Tab-separated table of C-alpha atoms in Angstrom:
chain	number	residue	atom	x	y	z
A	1	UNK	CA	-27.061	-41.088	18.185
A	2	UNK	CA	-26.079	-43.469	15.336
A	3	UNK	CA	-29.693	-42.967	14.036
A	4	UNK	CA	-30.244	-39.576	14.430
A	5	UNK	CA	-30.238	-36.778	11.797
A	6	UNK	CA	-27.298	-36.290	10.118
A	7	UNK	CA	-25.694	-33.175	9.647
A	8	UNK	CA	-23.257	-32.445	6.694
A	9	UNK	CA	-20.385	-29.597	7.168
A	10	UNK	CA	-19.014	-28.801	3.717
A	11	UNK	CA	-17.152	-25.634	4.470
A	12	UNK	CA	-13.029	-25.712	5.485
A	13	UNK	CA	-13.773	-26.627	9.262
A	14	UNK	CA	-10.193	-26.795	11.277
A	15	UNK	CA	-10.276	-28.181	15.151
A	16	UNK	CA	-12.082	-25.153	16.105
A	17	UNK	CA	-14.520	-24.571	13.601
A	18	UNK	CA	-15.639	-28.703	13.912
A	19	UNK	CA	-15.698	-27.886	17.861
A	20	UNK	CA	-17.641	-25.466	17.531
A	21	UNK	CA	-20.490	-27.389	15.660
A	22	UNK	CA	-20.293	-30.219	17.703
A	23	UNK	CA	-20.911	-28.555	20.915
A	24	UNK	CA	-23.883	-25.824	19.288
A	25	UNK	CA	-25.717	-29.708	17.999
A	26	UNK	CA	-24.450	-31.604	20.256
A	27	UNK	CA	-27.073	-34.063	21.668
A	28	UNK	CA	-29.276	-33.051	18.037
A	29	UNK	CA	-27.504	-34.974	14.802
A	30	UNK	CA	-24.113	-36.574	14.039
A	31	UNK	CA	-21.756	-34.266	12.013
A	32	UNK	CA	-19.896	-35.313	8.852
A	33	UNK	CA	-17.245	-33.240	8.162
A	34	UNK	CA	-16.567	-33.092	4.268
A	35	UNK	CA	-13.989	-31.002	2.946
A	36	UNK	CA	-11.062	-32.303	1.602
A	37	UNK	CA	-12.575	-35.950	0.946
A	38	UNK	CA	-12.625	-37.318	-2.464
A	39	UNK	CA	-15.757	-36.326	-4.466
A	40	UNK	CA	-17.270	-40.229	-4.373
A	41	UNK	CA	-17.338	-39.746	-0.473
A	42	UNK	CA	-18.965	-36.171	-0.332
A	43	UNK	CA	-21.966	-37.348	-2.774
A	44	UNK	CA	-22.170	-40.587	-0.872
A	45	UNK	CA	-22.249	-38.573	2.888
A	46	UNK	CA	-25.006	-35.404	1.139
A	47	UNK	CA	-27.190	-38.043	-0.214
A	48	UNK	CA	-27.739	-39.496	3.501
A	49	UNK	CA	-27.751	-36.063	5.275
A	50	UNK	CA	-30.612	-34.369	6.393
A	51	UNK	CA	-29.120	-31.070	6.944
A	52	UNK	CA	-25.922	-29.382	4.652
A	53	UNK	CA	-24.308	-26.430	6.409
A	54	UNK	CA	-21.491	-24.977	3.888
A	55	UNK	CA	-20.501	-21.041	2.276
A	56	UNK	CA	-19.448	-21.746	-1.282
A	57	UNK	CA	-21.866	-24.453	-2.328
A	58	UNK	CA	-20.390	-24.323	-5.885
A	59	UNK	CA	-16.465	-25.248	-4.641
A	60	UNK	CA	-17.522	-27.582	-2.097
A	61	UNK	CA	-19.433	-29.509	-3.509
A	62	UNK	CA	-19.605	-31.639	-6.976
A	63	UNK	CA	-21.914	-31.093	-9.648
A	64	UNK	CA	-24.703	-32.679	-9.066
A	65	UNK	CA	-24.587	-33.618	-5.451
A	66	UNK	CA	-27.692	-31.673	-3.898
A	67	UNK	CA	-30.089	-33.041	-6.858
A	68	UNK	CA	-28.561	-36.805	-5.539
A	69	UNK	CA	-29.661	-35.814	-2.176
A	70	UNK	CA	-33.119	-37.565	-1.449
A	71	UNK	CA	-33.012	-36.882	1.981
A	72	UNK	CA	-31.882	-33.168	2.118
A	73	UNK	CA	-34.420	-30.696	4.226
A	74	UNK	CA	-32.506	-27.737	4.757
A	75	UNK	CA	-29.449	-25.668	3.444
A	76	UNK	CA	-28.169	-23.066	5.536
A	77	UNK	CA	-24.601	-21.218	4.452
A	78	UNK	CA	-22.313	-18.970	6.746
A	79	UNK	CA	-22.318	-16.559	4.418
A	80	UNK	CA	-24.417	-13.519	4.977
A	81	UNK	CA	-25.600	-13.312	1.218
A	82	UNK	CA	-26.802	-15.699	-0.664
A	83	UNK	CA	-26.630	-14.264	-4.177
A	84	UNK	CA	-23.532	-16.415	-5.117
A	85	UNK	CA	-26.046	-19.689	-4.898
A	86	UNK	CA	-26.453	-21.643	-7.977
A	87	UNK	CA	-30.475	-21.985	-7.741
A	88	UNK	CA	-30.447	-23.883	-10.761
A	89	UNK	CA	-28.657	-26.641	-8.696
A	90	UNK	CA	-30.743	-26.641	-5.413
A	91	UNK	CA	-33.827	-28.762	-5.894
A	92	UNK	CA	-36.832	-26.522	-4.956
A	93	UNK	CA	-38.127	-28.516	-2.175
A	94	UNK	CA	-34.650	-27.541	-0.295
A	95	UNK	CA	-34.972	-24.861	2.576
A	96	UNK	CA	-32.157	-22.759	2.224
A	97	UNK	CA	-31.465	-19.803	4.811
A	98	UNK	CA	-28.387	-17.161	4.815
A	99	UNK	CA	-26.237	-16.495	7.934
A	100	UNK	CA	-28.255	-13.249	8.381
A	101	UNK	CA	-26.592	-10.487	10.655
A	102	UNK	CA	-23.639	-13.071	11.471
A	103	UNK	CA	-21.137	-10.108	10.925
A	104	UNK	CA	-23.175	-7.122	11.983
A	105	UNK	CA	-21.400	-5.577	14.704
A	106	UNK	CA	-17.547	-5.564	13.006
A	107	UNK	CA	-19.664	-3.945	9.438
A	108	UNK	CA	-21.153	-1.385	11.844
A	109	UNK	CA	-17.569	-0.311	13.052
A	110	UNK	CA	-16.494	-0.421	9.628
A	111	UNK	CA	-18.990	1.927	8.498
A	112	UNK	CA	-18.649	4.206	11.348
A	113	UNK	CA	-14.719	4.086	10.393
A	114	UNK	CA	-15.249	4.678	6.852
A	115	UNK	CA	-18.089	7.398	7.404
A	116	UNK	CA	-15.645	9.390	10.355
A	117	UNK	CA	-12.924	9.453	7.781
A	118	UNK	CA	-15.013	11.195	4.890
A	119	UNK	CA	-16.901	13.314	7.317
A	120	UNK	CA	-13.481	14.716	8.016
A	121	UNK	CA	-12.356	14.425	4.845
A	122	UNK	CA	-9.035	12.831	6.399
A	123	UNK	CA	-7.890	11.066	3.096
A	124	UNK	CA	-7.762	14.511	1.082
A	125	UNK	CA	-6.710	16.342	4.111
A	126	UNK	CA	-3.570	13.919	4.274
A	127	UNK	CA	-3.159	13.644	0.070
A	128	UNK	CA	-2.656	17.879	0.389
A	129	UNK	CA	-0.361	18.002	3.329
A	130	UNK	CA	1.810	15.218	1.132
A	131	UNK	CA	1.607	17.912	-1.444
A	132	UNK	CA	2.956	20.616	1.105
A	133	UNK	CA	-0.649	21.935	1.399
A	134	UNK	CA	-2.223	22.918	5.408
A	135	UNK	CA	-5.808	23.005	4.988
A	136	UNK	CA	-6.418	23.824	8.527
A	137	UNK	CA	-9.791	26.091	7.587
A	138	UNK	CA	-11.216	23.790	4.784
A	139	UNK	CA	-14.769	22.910	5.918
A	140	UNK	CA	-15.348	19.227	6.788
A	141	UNK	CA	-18.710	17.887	8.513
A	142	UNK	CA	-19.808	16.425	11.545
A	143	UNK	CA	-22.249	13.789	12.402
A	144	UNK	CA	-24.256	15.374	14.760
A	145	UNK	CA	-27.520	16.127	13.572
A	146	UNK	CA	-26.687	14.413	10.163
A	147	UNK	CA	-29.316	12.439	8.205
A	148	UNK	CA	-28.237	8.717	8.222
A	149	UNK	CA	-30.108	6.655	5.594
A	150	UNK	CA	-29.781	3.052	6.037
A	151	UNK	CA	-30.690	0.824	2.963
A	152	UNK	CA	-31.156	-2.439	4.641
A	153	UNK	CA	-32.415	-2.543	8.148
A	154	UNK	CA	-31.514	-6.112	9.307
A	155	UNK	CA	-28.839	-6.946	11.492
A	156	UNK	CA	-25.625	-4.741	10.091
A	157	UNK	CA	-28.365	-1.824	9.622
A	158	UNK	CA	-29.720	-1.976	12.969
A	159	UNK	CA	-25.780	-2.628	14.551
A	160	UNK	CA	-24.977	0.772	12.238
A	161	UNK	CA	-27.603	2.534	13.257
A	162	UNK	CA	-26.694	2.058	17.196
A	163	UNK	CA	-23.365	3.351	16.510
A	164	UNK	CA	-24.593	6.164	14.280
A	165	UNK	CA	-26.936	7.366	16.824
A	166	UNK	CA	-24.041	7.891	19.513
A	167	UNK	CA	-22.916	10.061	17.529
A	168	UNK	CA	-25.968	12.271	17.407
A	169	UNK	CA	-26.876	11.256	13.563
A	170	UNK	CA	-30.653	11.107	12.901
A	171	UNK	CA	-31.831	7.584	11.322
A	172	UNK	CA	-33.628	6.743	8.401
A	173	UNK	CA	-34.656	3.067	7.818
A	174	UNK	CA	-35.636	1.966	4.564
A	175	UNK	CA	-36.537	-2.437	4.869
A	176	UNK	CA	-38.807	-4.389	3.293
A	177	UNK	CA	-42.112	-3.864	6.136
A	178	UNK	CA	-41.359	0.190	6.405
A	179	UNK	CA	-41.751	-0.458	10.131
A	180	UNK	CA	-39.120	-1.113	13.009
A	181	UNK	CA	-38.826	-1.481	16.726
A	182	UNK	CA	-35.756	0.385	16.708
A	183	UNK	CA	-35.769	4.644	17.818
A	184	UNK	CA	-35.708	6.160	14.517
A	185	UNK	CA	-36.495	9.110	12.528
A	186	UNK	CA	-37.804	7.718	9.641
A	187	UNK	CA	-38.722	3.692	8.295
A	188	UNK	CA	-39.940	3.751	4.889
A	189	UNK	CA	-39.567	1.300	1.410
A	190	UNK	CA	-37.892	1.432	-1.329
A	191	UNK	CA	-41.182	3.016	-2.306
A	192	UNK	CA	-39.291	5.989	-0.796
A	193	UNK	CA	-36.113	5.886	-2.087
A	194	UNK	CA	-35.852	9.245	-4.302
A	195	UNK	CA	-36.784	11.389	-0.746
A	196	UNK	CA	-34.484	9.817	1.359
A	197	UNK	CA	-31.841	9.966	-1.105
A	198	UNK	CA	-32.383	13.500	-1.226
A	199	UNK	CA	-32.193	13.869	2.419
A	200	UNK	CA	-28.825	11.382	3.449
A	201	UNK	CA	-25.827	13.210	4.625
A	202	UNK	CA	-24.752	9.663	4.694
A	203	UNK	CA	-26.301	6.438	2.817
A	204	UNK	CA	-25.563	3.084	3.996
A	205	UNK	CA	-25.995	0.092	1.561
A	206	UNK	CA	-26.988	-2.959	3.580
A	207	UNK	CA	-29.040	-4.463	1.225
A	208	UNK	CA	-29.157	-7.807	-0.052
A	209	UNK	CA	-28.193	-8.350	-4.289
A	210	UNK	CA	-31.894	-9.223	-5.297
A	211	UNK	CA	-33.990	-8.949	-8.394
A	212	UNK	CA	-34.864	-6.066	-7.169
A	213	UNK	CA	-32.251	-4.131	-5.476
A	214	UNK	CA	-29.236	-4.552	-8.873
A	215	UNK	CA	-28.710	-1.834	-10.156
A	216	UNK	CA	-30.723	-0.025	-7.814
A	217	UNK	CA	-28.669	3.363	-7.395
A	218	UNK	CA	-27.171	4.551	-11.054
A	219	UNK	CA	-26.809	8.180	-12.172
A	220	UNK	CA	-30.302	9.453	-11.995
A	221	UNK	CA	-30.286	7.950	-8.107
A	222	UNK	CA	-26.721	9.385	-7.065
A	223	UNK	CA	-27.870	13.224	-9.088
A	224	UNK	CA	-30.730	13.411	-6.036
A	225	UNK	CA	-28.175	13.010	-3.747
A	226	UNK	CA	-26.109	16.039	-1.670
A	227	UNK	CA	-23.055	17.198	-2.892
A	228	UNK	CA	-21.582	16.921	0.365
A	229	UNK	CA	-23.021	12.987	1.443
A	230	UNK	CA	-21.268	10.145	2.038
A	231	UNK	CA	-21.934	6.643	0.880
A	232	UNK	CA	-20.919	3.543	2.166
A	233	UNK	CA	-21.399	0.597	0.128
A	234	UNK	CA	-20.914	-2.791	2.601
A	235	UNK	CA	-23.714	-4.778	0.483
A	236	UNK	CA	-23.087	-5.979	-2.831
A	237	UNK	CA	-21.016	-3.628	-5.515
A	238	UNK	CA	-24.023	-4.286	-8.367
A	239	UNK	CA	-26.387	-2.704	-6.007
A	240	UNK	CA	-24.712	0.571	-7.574
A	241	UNK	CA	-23.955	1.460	-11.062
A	242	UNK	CA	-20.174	1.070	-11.511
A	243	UNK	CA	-19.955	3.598	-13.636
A	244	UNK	CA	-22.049	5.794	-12.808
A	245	UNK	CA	-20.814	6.315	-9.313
A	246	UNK	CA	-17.052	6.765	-10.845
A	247	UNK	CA	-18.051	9.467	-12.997
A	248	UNK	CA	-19.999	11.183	-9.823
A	249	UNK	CA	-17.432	11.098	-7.683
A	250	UNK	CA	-15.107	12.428	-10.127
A	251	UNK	CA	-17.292	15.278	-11.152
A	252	UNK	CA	-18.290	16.237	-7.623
A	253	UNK	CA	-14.941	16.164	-5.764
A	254	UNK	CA	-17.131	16.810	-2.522
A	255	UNK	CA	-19.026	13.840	-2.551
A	256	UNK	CA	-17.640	10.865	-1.512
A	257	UNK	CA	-17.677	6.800	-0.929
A	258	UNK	CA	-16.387	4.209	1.300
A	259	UNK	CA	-16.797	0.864	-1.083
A	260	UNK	CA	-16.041	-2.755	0.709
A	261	UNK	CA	-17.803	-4.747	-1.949
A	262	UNK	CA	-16.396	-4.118	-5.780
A	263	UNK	CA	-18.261	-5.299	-9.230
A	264	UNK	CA	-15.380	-7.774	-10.013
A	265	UNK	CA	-13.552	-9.929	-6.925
A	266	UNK	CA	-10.759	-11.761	-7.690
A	267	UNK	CA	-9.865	-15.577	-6.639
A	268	UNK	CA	-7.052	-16.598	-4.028
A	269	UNK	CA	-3.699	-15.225	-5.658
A	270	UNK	CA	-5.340	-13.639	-8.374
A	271	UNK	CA	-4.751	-9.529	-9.260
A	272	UNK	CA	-7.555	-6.890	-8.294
A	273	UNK	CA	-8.531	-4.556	-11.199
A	274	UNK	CA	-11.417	-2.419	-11.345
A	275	UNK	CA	-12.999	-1.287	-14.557
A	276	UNK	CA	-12.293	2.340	-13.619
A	277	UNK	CA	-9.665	4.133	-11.791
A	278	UNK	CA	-11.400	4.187	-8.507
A	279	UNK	CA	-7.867	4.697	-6.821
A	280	UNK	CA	-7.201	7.808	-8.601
A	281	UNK	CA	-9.996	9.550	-6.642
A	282	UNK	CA	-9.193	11.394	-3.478
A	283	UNK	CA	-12.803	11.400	-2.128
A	284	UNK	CA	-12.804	7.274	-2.044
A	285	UNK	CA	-12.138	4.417	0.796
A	286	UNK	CA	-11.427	1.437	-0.671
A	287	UNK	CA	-11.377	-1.759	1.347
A	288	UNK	CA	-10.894	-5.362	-0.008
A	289	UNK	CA	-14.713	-6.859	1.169
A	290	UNK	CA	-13.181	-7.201	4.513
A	291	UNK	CA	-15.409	-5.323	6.794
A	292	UNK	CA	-16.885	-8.252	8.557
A	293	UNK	CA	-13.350	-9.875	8.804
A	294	UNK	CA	-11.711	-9.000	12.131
A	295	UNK	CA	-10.435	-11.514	15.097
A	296	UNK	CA	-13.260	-14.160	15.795
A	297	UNK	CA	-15.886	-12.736	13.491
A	298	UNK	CA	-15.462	-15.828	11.661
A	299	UNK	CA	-15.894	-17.652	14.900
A	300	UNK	CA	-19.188	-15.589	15.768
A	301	UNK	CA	-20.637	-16.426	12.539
A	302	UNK	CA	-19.762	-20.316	12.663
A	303	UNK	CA	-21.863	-20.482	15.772
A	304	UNK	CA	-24.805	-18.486	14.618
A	305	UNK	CA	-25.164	-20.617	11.486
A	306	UNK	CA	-24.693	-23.895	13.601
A	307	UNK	CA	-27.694	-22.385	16.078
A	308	UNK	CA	-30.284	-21.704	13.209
A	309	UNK	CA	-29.509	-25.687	12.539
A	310	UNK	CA	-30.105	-26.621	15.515
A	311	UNK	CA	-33.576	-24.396	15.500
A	312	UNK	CA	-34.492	-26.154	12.293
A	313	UNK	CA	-33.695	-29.575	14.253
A	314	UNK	CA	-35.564	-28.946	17.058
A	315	UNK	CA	-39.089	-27.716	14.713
A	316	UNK	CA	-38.180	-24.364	15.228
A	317	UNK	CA	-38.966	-21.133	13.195
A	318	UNK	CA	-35.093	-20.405	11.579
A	319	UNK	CA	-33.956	-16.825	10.398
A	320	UNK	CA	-32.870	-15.603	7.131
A	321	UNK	CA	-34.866	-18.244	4.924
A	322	UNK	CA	-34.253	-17.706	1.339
A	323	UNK	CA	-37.116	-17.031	-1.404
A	324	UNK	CA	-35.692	-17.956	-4.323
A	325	UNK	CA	-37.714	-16.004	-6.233
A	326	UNK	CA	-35.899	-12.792	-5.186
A	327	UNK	CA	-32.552	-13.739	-6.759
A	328	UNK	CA	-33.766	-16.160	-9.910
């Protein structure tokens, strides 16, 4: 093994996290675990690695390493998205490939969470009973029958989807192809956006921060919409108009959002702030980009990153490859 490929782990691994890529490549390449060495020893390891598996490229690594890295094939990051990359600093000849549909399943229970809650309008249900209010006749919805529009039909799509459909909700795909495998009522584009915007009950964001999908929903997008829908935003925040959805949901009280993803994320320690009172509205769910976070999701995600190495080790075809054209 002392000759074989070398694989470099730049993300915080503990005991179990380095266990866990030793036994997915065991047999394949030796592992080089780099965090917390001095920044002489990191470039020194990347530039003899043939493989870099890390999240946060940018605070693992020092400027400069990956264009000091002759012998670098391919990048792959346990992170599902893979608009935070600094393309300016990956040398084009790099594969690079996100930890696609890592997190699905725990996202998919968050949005069914998120989506119950609205549908039954519990948070302004329980704001009015604070207030000495009993709605017990105020009109909430259901989601049998409703129209669920997923924007994003890879893994946390599909995952939603499955959950949705238990619930008797009718599905709408909108990917890239306009074709799946999966039982639904609809698969279109983005081509067809305006139509199935006017047809969600409920709106799913799964979509990837591209070129092509910022910005994507702004006012024009969200006045084609149902008074009554539901969107759930588990994405990336710029994918909607920050604005422009806080002024809808405070003009049309019974429309409302479940956000996970925000336009401005603070650091370790630092405060949250939004740009505009979100919190003030009773027709939001806020969460703190945590709907992939639950008990071993982290776990789950190590291991699928550290098998689409070893696919790229043994010649094989690896998931979520990166064009970096989409995000440049």
């Amino acid at each position: 093994m002392a000759s074989g490929p070398l694989v470099a782990v730049s993300y915080p691994a503990d005991d179990e996290f380095a266990q866990i890529n030793t036994r997915v490549l065991d047999g394949l390449a030796r592992i080089a675990f780099l965090y917390g060495r001095p920044d002489d020893e990191v470039r020194e390891v990347v530039g003899r690695a043939d493989v870099l598996l890390g999240w946060h490229l940018g605070e693992e690594l020092p400027a400069g390493a990956l264009q000091d890295s002759a012998r670098l094939r391919f990048v792959q990051l346990l992170s599902a998205g893979a608009d935070s990359v600094d393309y300016a600093a990956l040398p084009e000849r790099l594969m690079l490939a996100s930890n696609v549909g890592a997190y699905a399943q725990p996202m998919a229970e968050y949005v069914m969470a998120v989506t119950l809650a609205l549908a039954r309008r519990l948070p302004q249900r329980h704001a009015e009973m604070a207030r000495g209010e009993f709605g017990m006749w105020k009109p909430v919805l259901t989601l049998d029958d409703a129209v669920c529009v997923v924007l994003g039909f890879g893994g946390i799509g599909r995952a939603t989807a499955h959950l949705m459909r238990a619930f008797g909700a009718r599905i709408h795909a909108v990917n890239t192809s306009g074709h799946t495998s999966e039982p639904v009522e609809f698969a279109g584009t983005l081509a067809d956006l305006d139509q199935e915007l006017a047809a969600a009950d409920v709106l799913v964001i799964a979509l990837p921060l591209t070129r092509a999908t910022r910005g994507l929903i702004g006012a024009r997008e969200l006045a084609l919409m149902k008074l009554t829908a539901i969107l759930v935003n588990v994405g990336r925040a710029a994918i909607v108009d920050e604005r422009a959805l806080y002024e809808h949901l405070r003009d049309q009280p019974q429309f409302c959002a479940g956000l996970d993803a925000w336009w401005q994320e603070p650091g370790p320690g630092a405060k949250f702030s939004t740009g505009y009172p979100f919190f003030d509205l009773p027709n939001l769910i806020g969460s703190p980009h945590n709907s992939g976070v639950t008990d071993g999701a982290l776990q789950v995600g190590a291991v699928k990153a550290a098998e689409n190495v070893r696919r790229f080790l043994r010649g094989e075809a690896v998931t979520g490859v990166v064009h970096r054209e989409d995000y440049l």
